[in-house]
Amino acid sequence: MIKIQDIVKSYNGERVLRGVSLEIRDGEFVSIMGESGSGKSTLLSILGGFLAPDEGKVLWDGKEIGALSEGELSALRCDKMGFVFQSYKLIPTLNVNDNLLLPTVLGKKLSKETRKYVQSLVEELEISPLLKKFPHQLSGGQCQRVAILRALAYSPSVLILDEPTGALDSRMEKKVMELLLRINREKKTTVIQVTHSQAVASYSKHIIHLADGVIEREKGNGAAGK
Ligand SMILES: Nc1ncnc2c1ncn2[C@@H]1O[C@H](COP(=O)(O)OP(=O)(O)OP(=O)(O)O)[C@@H](O)[C@H]1O
Ligand SMILES: [Mg+2]
């Protein structure tokens, strides 16, 4: 369970989030929507512990991430979290293969099972022809597919994706969304995505609309009376 409690965040004195509270249960598929500039990416960064809020707390299974040490936060990210940034954040000096198999570049051994799973995702997301290329040699949509695969590769229990299909054509968008839905159903992975697309949001039951720094509307959160 992830709990976001009364999050407030300003940049240079300008308030972007004005008290956002939210509960995400294990295994949910959640979409966050809202106009450009409404604070969606800011909220995801706070959720993943990449950005500290000015006020409020984020709790992962009861633990406040703001209170974790760097080491504990890294462990949480490695063990539990897959994150797709809006700007992808691929490592520019590594080719696609090494971006995907980063733990091995860092000297870690991967199980046969994990390698097999990564290979199956490479095929499913049609990444085989890109493995030797570097990020600057890829199109936006190709970078996006690599970033998605990297987040999925080590079977995190929570996937956080910032506009995961924003650069994809409609065929690939459908493939990615069906893959996310399958992983959500089969592995019970929690999926939290930001999207501008009604079609992409329709894969989830729990939909949150951000506006003016607060949750303007929320449906499907399972609470009585909503
Ligand atoms: N690092 C930063 N420094 C200053 N202002 C920022 C920073 N990051 C975001 N902002 C501002 O905060 C507001 C919210 O930005 P954010 O990226 O969270 O919006 P968003 O809802 O994700 O928008 P989009 O749909 O365009 O991705 C915007 O007005 C943006 O200009
Ligand atoms: Mg954004």
mmCIF file of C-alpha atoms and ligand atoms in Angstrom:
data_model
loop_
_atom_site.group_PDB
_atom_site.id
_atom_site.type_symbol
_atom_site.label_atom_id
_atom_site.label_comp_id
_atom_site.label_asym_id
_atom_site.label_seq_id
_atom_site.Cartn_x
_atom_site.Cartn_y
_atom_site.Cartn_z
ATOM 1 C CA MET A 1 0.000 0.000 0.000
ATOM 2 C CA ILE A 2 1.239 3.478 -0.892
ATOM 3 C CA LYS A 3 -0.128 6.453 1.005
ATOM 4 C CA ILE A 4 0.393 10.042 0.012
ATOM 5 C CA GLN A 5 -0.560 12.430 2.793
ATOM 6 C CA ASP A 6 -1.141 16.172 2.388
ATOM 7 C CA ILE A 7 1.651 16.771 -0.098
ATOM 8 C CA VAL A 8 2.568 20.407 -0.712
ATOM 9 C CA LYS A 9 5.280 21.398 -3.204
ATOM 10 C CA SER A 10 6.400 24.755 -4.580
ATOM 11 C CA TYR A 11 9.064 25.673 -7.100
ATOM 12 C CA ASN A 12 10.621 29.118 -6.569
ATOM 13 C CA GLY A 13 7.704 30.186 -4.422
ATOM 14 C CA GLU A 14 5.123 28.981 -6.911
ATOM 15 C CA ARG A 15 2.839 26.359 -5.422
ATOM 16 C CA VAL A 16 2.348 23.360 -7.702
ATOM 17 C CA LEU A 17 0.792 20.855 -5.273
ATOM 18 C CA ARG A 18 -1.460 22.284 -2.555
ATOM 19 C CA GLY A 19 -2.325 19.316 -0.373
ATOM 20 C CA VAL A 20 -2.624 16.061 -2.273
ATOM 21 C CA SER A 21 -3.662 12.900 -0.424
ATOM 22 C CA LEU A 22 -4.072 9.556 -2.071
ATOM 23 C CA GLU A 23 -4.112 5.843 -1.297
ATOM 24 C CA ILE A 24 -2.990 3.206 -3.753
ATOM 25 C CA ARG A 25 -3.599 -0.388 -2.778
ATOM 26 C CA ASP A 26 -1.369 -3.277 -3.826
ATOM 27 C CA GLY A 27 -2.275 -4.585 -7.266
ATOM 28 C CA GLU A 28 -4.215 -1.504 -8.382
ATOM 29 C CA PHE A 29 -3.940 0.006 -11.874
ATOM 30 C CA VAL A 30 -4.137 3.765 -11.394
ATOM 31 C CA SER A 31 -4.164 6.607 -13.916
ATOM 32 C CA ILE A 32 -3.349 10.200 -13.055
ATOM 33 C CA MET A 33 -4.643 12.807 -15.485
ATOM 34 C CA GLY A 34 -4.652 16.607 -15.637
ATOM 35 C CA GLU A 35 -3.634 19.514 -17.825
ATOM 36 C CA SER A 36 -0.035 20.118 -18.774
ATOM 37 C CA GLY A 37 1.640 21.842 -15.832
ATOM 38 C CA SER A 38 -0.872 20.540 -13.282
ATOM 39 C CA GLY A 39 1.866 18.779 -11.299
ATOM 40 C CA LYS A 40 1.556 15.161 -12.442
ATOM 41 C CA SER A 41 5.280 14.557 -12.977
ATOM 42 C CA THR A 42 6.044 16.416 -9.752
ATOM 43 C CA LEU A 43 3.681 14.089 -7.884
ATOM 44 C CA LEU A 44 5.260 10.972 -9.456
ATOM 45 C CA SER A 45 8.776 12.183 -8.562
ATOM 46 C CA ILE A 46 7.662 12.691 -4.955
ATOM 47 C CA LEU A 47 5.973 9.270 -4.977
ATOM 48 C CA GLY A 48 9.224 7.625 -6.101
ATOM 49 C CA GLY A 49 11.366 9.536 -3.604
ATOM 50 C CA PHE A 50 13.216 11.435 -6.343
ATOM 51 C CA LEU A 51 11.949 14.764 -5.037
ATOM 52 C CA ALA A 52 11.214 15.839 -1.459
ATOM 53 C CA PRO A 53 7.877 17.531 -0.760
ATOM 54 C CA ASP A 54 7.799 20.795 1.231
ATOM 55 C CA GLU A 55 5.081 19.333 3.431
ATOM 56 C CA GLY A 56 3.394 15.962 3.773
ATOM 57 C CA LYS A 57 4.512 12.360 3.637
ATOM 58 C CA VAL A 58 4.760 9.408 1.289
ATOM 59 C CA LEU A 59 4.466 6.000 2.936
ATOM 60 C CA TRP A 60 5.380 2.738 1.200
ATOM 61 C CA ASP A 61 4.007 -0.162 3.230
ATOM 62 C CA GLY A 62 3.907 2.100 6.262
ATOM 63 C CA LYS A 63 7.478 3.381 5.868
ATOM 64 C CA GLU A 64 7.967 7.066 5.210
ATOM 65 C CA ILE A 65 10.311 7.369 2.256
ATOM 66 C CA GLY A 66 11.485 10.803 3.341
ATOM 67 C CA ALA A 67 12.925 9.164 6.465
ATOM 68 C CA LEU A 68 14.895 6.472 4.596
ATOM 69 C CA SER A 69 18.662 6.687 4.183
ATOM 70 C CA GLU A 70 20.110 6.897 0.643
ATOM 71 C CA GLY A 71 20.977 3.195 0.902
ATOM 72 C CA GLU A 72 17.477 2.219 2.018
ATOM 73 C CA LEU A 73 15.933 4.328 -0.736
ATOM 74 C CA SER A 74 18.197 2.712 -3.355
ATOM 75 C CA ALA A 75 17.224 -0.714 -2.055
ATOM 76 C CA LEU A 76 13.525 0.192 -2.297
ATOM 77 C CA ARG A 77 14.045 1.350 -5.880
ATOM 78 C CA CYS A 78 16.021 -1.770 -6.853
ATOM 79 C CA ASP A 79 13.731 -4.267 -5.144
ATOM 80 C CA LYS A 80 10.277 -2.811 -5.582
ATOM 81 C CA MET A 81 10.048 0.051 -8.015
ATOM 82 C CA GLY A 82 10.148 0.348 -11.792
ATOM 83 C CA PHE A 83 10.086 3.984 -12.939
ATOM 84 C CA VAL A 84 9.638 5.376 -16.448
ATOM 85 C CA PHE A 85 10.536 9.067 -16.523
ATOM 86 C CA GLN A 86 8.806 11.434 -18.931
ATOM 87 C CA SER A 87 12.282 12.224 -20.320
ATOM 88 C CA TYR A 88 13.257 8.481 -20.264
ATOM 89 C CA LYS A 89 16.654 9.064 -18.584
ATOM 90 C CA LEU A 90 18.485 6.347 -20.526
ATOM 91 C CA ILE A 91 22.219 6.300 -19.849
ATOM 92 C CA PRO A 92 23.725 8.045 -22.900
ATOM 93 C CA THR A 93 27.106 6.281 -22.766
ATOM 94 C CA LEU A 94 25.635 2.765 -22.762
ATOM 95 C CA ASN A 95 24.012 0.964 -25.675
ATOM 96 C CA VAL A 96 20.448 -0.310 -25.411
ATOM 97 C CA ASN A 97 21.530 -3.797 -24.365
ATOM 98 C CA ASP A 98 23.621 -2.399 -21.494
ATOM 99 C CA ASN A 99 20.916 0.064 -20.507
ATOM 100 C CA LEU A 100 18.574 -2.903 -20.146
ATOM 101 C CA LEU A 101 21.078 -5.120 -18.381
ATOM 102 C CA LEU A 102 22.531 -2.390 -16.183
ATOM 103 C CA PRO A 103 22.877 -4.626 -13.099
ATOM 104 C CA THR A 104 25.279 -6.851 -15.099
ATOM 105 C CA VAL A 105 27.290 -3.791 -16.180
ATOM 106 C CA LEU A 106 27.564 -3.034 -12.449
ATOM 107 C CA GLY A 107 28.861 -6.542 -11.821
ATOM 108 C CA LYS A 108 25.673 -8.251 -10.659
ATOM 109 C CA LYS A 109 24.673 -11.692 -11.948
ATOM 110 C CA LEU A 110 21.197 -12.146 -13.356
ATOM 111 C CA SER A 111 19.282 -15.382 -13.039
ATOM 112 C CA LYS A 112 18.558 -17.410 -16.162
ATOM 113 C CA GLU A 113 14.900 -16.733 -15.557
ATOM 114 C CA THR A 114 15.390 -12.946 -15.513
ATOM 115 C CA ARG A 115 17.483 -13.061 -18.706
ATOM 116 C CA LYS A 116 14.776 -15.115 -20.377
ATOM 117 C CA TYR A 117 12.089 -12.699 -19.238
ATOM 118 C CA VAL A 118 14.074 -9.680 -20.496
ATOM 119 C CA GLN A 119 14.565 -11.480 -23.830
ATOM 120 C CA SER A 120 10.820 -12.126 -24.113
ATOM 121 C CA LEU A 121 10.125 -8.425 -23.456
ATOM 122 C CA VAL A 122 12.770 -7.440 -26.048
ATOM 123 C CA GLU A 123 10.855 -9.491 -28.589
ATOM 124 C CA GLU A 124 7.429 -8.309 -27.511
ATOM 125 C CA LEU A 125 8.403 -4.626 -27.662
ATOM 126 C CA GLU A 126 10.374 -5.177 -30.909
ATOM 127 C CA ILE A 127 13.662 -3.971 -29.471
ATOM 128 C CA SER A 128 16.001 -6.629 -30.973
ATOM 129 C CA PRO A 129 17.179 -4.413 -33.877
ATOM 130 C CA LEU A 130 18.038 -1.622 -31.405
ATOM 131 C CA LEU A 131 20.209 -3.516 -28.914
ATOM 132 C CA LYS A 132 23.568 -2.283 -30.216
ATOM 133 C CA LYS A 133 22.464 1.325 -30.684
ATOM 134 C CA PHE A 134 23.101 4.197 -28.287
ATOM 135 C CA PRO A 135 20.248 6.363 -26.975
ATOM 136 C CA HIS A 136 21.164 9.328 -29.237
ATOM 137 C CA GLN A 137 20.678 7.041 -32.255
ATOM 138 C CA LEU A 138 17.068 6.218 -31.315
ATOM 139 C CA SER A 139 13.766 7.911 -32.121
ATOM 140 C CA GLY A 140 11.606 9.214 -29.266
ATOM 141 C CA GLY A 141 9.269 6.229 -29.478
ATOM 142 C CA GLN A 142 12.209 3.797 -29.505
ATOM 143 C CA CYS A 143 13.689 5.465 -26.386
ATOM 144 C CA GLN A 144 10.287 5.210 -24.734
ATOM 145 C CA ARG A 145 10.019 1.474 -25.438
ATOM 146 C CA VAL A 146 13.522 0.891 -24.048
ATOM 147 C CA ALA A 147 12.676 2.914 -20.921
ATOM 148 C CA ILE A 148 9.503 0.876 -20.401
ATOM 149 C CA LEU A 149 11.356 -2.398 -20.837
ATOM 150 C CA ARG A 150 14.061 -1.291 -18.397
ATOM 151 C CA ALA A 151 11.390 -0.556 -15.776
ATOM 152 C CA LEU A 152 9.680 -3.926 -16.299
ATOM 153 C CA ALA A 153 12.797 -6.064 -16.544
ATOM 154 C CA TYR A 154 13.319 -6.999 -12.913
ATOM 155 C CA SER A 155 9.623 -7.567 -12.113
ATOM 156 C CA PRO A 156 9.097 -4.687 -9.662
ATOM 157 C CA SER A 157 6.047 -4.854 -7.413
ATOM 158 C CA VAL A 158 5.190 -1.237 -8.275
ATOM 159 C CA LEU A 159 5.502 0.311 -11.726
ATOM 160 C CA ILE A 160 5.382 4.090 -12.017
ATOM 161 C CA LEU A 161 5.148 5.422 -15.571
ATOM 162 C CA ASP A 162 5.053 9.049 -16.708
ATOM 163 C CA GLU A 163 3.125 9.202 -20.000
ATOM 164 C CA PRO A 164 4.426 5.783 -21.072
ATOM 165 C CA THR A 165 2.804 5.858 -24.499
ATOM 166 C CA GLY A 166 3.154 9.570 -25.307
ATOM 167 C CA ALA A 167 5.661 8.969 -28.124
ATOM 168 C CA LEU A 168 4.265 5.684 -29.458
ATOM 169 C CA ASP A 169 2.197 4.951 -32.558
ATOM 170 C CA SER A 170 -1.249 3.480 -31.972
ATOM 171 C CA ARG A 171 -0.191 -0.114 -32.686
ATOM 172 C CA MET A 172 2.650 0.051 -30.161
ATOM 173 C CA GLU A 173 0.490 1.961 -27.655
ATOM 174 C CA LYS A 174 -1.997 -0.914 -27.666
ATOM 175 C CA LYS A 175 0.799 -3.469 -27.297
ATOM 176 C CA VAL A 176 2.328 -1.629 -24.331
ATOM 177 C CA MET A 177 -1.019 -1.122 -22.610
ATOM 178 C CA GLU A 178 -1.965 -4.772 -23.036
ATOM 179 C CA LEU A 179 1.430 -5.775 -21.669
ATOM 180 C CA LEU A 180 0.943 -3.527 -18.610
ATOM 181 C CA LEU A 181 -2.547 -4.909 -18.048
ATOM 182 C CA ARG A 182 -1.273 -8.484 -18.325
ATOM 183 C CA ILE A 183 1.535 -7.822 -15.828
ATOM 184 C CA ASN A 184 -0.941 -6.114 -13.492
ATOM 185 C CA ARG A 185 -3.293 -9.094 -13.636
ATOM 186 C CA GLU A 186 -0.824 -11.964 -13.702
ATOM 187 C CA LYS A 187 1.921 -10.701 -11.393
ATOM 188 C CA LYS A 188 -0.379 -8.449 -9.323
ATOM 189 C CA THR A 189 2.016 -5.585 -10.046
ATOM 190 C CA THR A 190 0.725 -2.185 -8.961
ATOM 191 C CA VAL A 191 0.682 0.157 -11.975
ATOM 192 C CA ILE A 192 0.591 3.932 -11.548
ATOM 193 C CA GLN A 193 0.617 5.844 -14.804
ATOM 194 C CA VAL A 194 0.237 9.442 -15.903
ATOM 195 C CA THR A 195 -1.548 9.940 -19.195
ATOM 196 C CA HIS A 196 -3.314 12.578 -21.271
ATOM 197 C CA SER A 197 -5.189 9.915 -23.207
ATOM 198 C CA GLN A 198 -8.688 8.744 -22.262
ATOM 199 C CA ALA A 199 -8.040 5.525 -24.176
ATOM 200 C CA VAL A 200 -4.895 4.804 -22.153
ATOM 201 C CA ALA A 201 -6.617 5.756 -18.865
ATOM 202 C CA SER A 202 -9.484 3.401 -19.678
ATOM 203 C CA TYR A 203 -7.191 0.451 -18.849
ATOM 204 C CA SER A 204 -7.506 1.443 -15.181
ATOM 205 C CA LYS A 205 -10.447 1.534 -12.785
ATOM 206 C CA HIS A 206 -8.925 4.075 -10.405
ATOM 207 C CA ILE A 207 -8.585 7.452 -12.141
ATOM 208 C CA ILE A 208 -7.379 10.663 -10.513
ATOM 209 C CA HIS A 209 -7.711 14.140 -12.016
ATOM 210 C CA LEU A 210 -5.283 16.797 -10.796
ATOM 211 C CA ALA A 211 -6.160 20.465 -11.201
ATOM 212 C CA ASP A 212 -4.997 23.633 -9.481
ATOM 213 C CA GLY A 213 -2.647 21.634 -7.271
ATOM 214 C CA VAL A 214 -5.303 19.358 -5.773
ATOM 215 C CA ILE A 215 -7.221 16.225 -6.666
ATOM 216 C CA GLU A 216 -10.218 17.655 -8.448
ATOM 217 C CA ARG A 217 -11.901 14.299 -9.078
ATOM 218 C CA GLU A 218 -11.195 10.680 -8.230
ATOM 219 C CA LYS A 219 -13.142 7.625 -9.261
ATOM 220 C CA GLY A 220 -12.768 3.943 -8.636
ATOM 221 C CA ASN A 221 -10.663 4.203 -5.477
ATOM 222 C CA GLY A 222 -12.843 1.658 -3.744
ATOM 223 C CA ALA A 223 -13.777 3.920 -0.827
ATOM 224 C CA ALA A 224 -17.429 3.910 0.219
ATOM 225 C CA GLY A 225 -19.484 6.693 -1.261
ATOM 226 C CA LYS A 226 -17.110 7.445 -4.179
HETATM 227 N N1 LIG B 1 12.452 21.715 -11.549
HETATM 228 C C1 LIG B 1 11.525 22.672 -11.671
HETATM 229 N N2 LIG B 1 11.815 23.956 -11.387
HETATM 230 C C2 LIG B 1 10.868 24.923 -11.474
HETATM 231 N N3 LIG B 1 9.596 24.704 -11.877
HETATM 232 C C3 LIG B 1 9.267 23.448 -12.186
HETATM 233 C C4 LIG B 1 10.200 22.369 -12.101
HETATM 234 N N4 LIG B 1 9.571 21.227 -12.470
HETATM 235 C C5 LIG B 1 8.304 21.576 -12.770
HETATM 236 N N5 LIG B 1 8.115 22.900 -12.598
HETATM 237 C C6 LIG B 1 6.841 23.637 -12.785
HETATM 238 O O1 LIG B 1 5.852 22.982 -12.004
HETATM 239 C C7 LIG B 1 4.620 22.880 -12.704
HETATM 240 C C8 LIG B 1 4.204 21.418 -12.767
HETATM 241 O O2 LIG B 1 5.139 20.700 -13.563
HETATM 242 P P1 LIG B 1 4.974 19.162 -13.863
HETATM 243 O O3 LIG B 1 6.140 18.766 -14.697
HETATM 244 O O4 LIG B 1 4.763 18.437 -12.587
HETATM 245 O O5 LIG B 1 3.623 19.163 -14.705
HETATM 246 P P2 LIG B 1 2.893 17.998 -15.533
HETATM 247 O O6 LIG B 1 1.484 17.943 -15.030
HETATM 248 O O7 LIG B 1 3.696 16.764 -15.458
HETATM 249 O O8 LIG B 1 2.887 18.581 -17.016
HETATM 250 P P3 LIG B 1 3.027 17.821 -18.453
HETATM 251 O O9 LIG B 1 1.670 17.206 -18.720
HETATM 252 O O10 LIG B 1 3.326 18.914 -19.398
HETATM 253 O O11 LIG B 1 4.125 16.816 -18.345
HETATM 254 C C9 LIG B 1 4.848 23.544 -14.052
HETATM 255 O O12 LIG B 1 4.354 24.858 -13.982
HETATM 256 C C10 LIG B 1 6.346 23.541 -14.213
HETATM 257 O O13 LIG B 1 6.761 24.648 -14.944
HETATM 258 MG MG MG B 2 4.725 15.678 -16.846
#
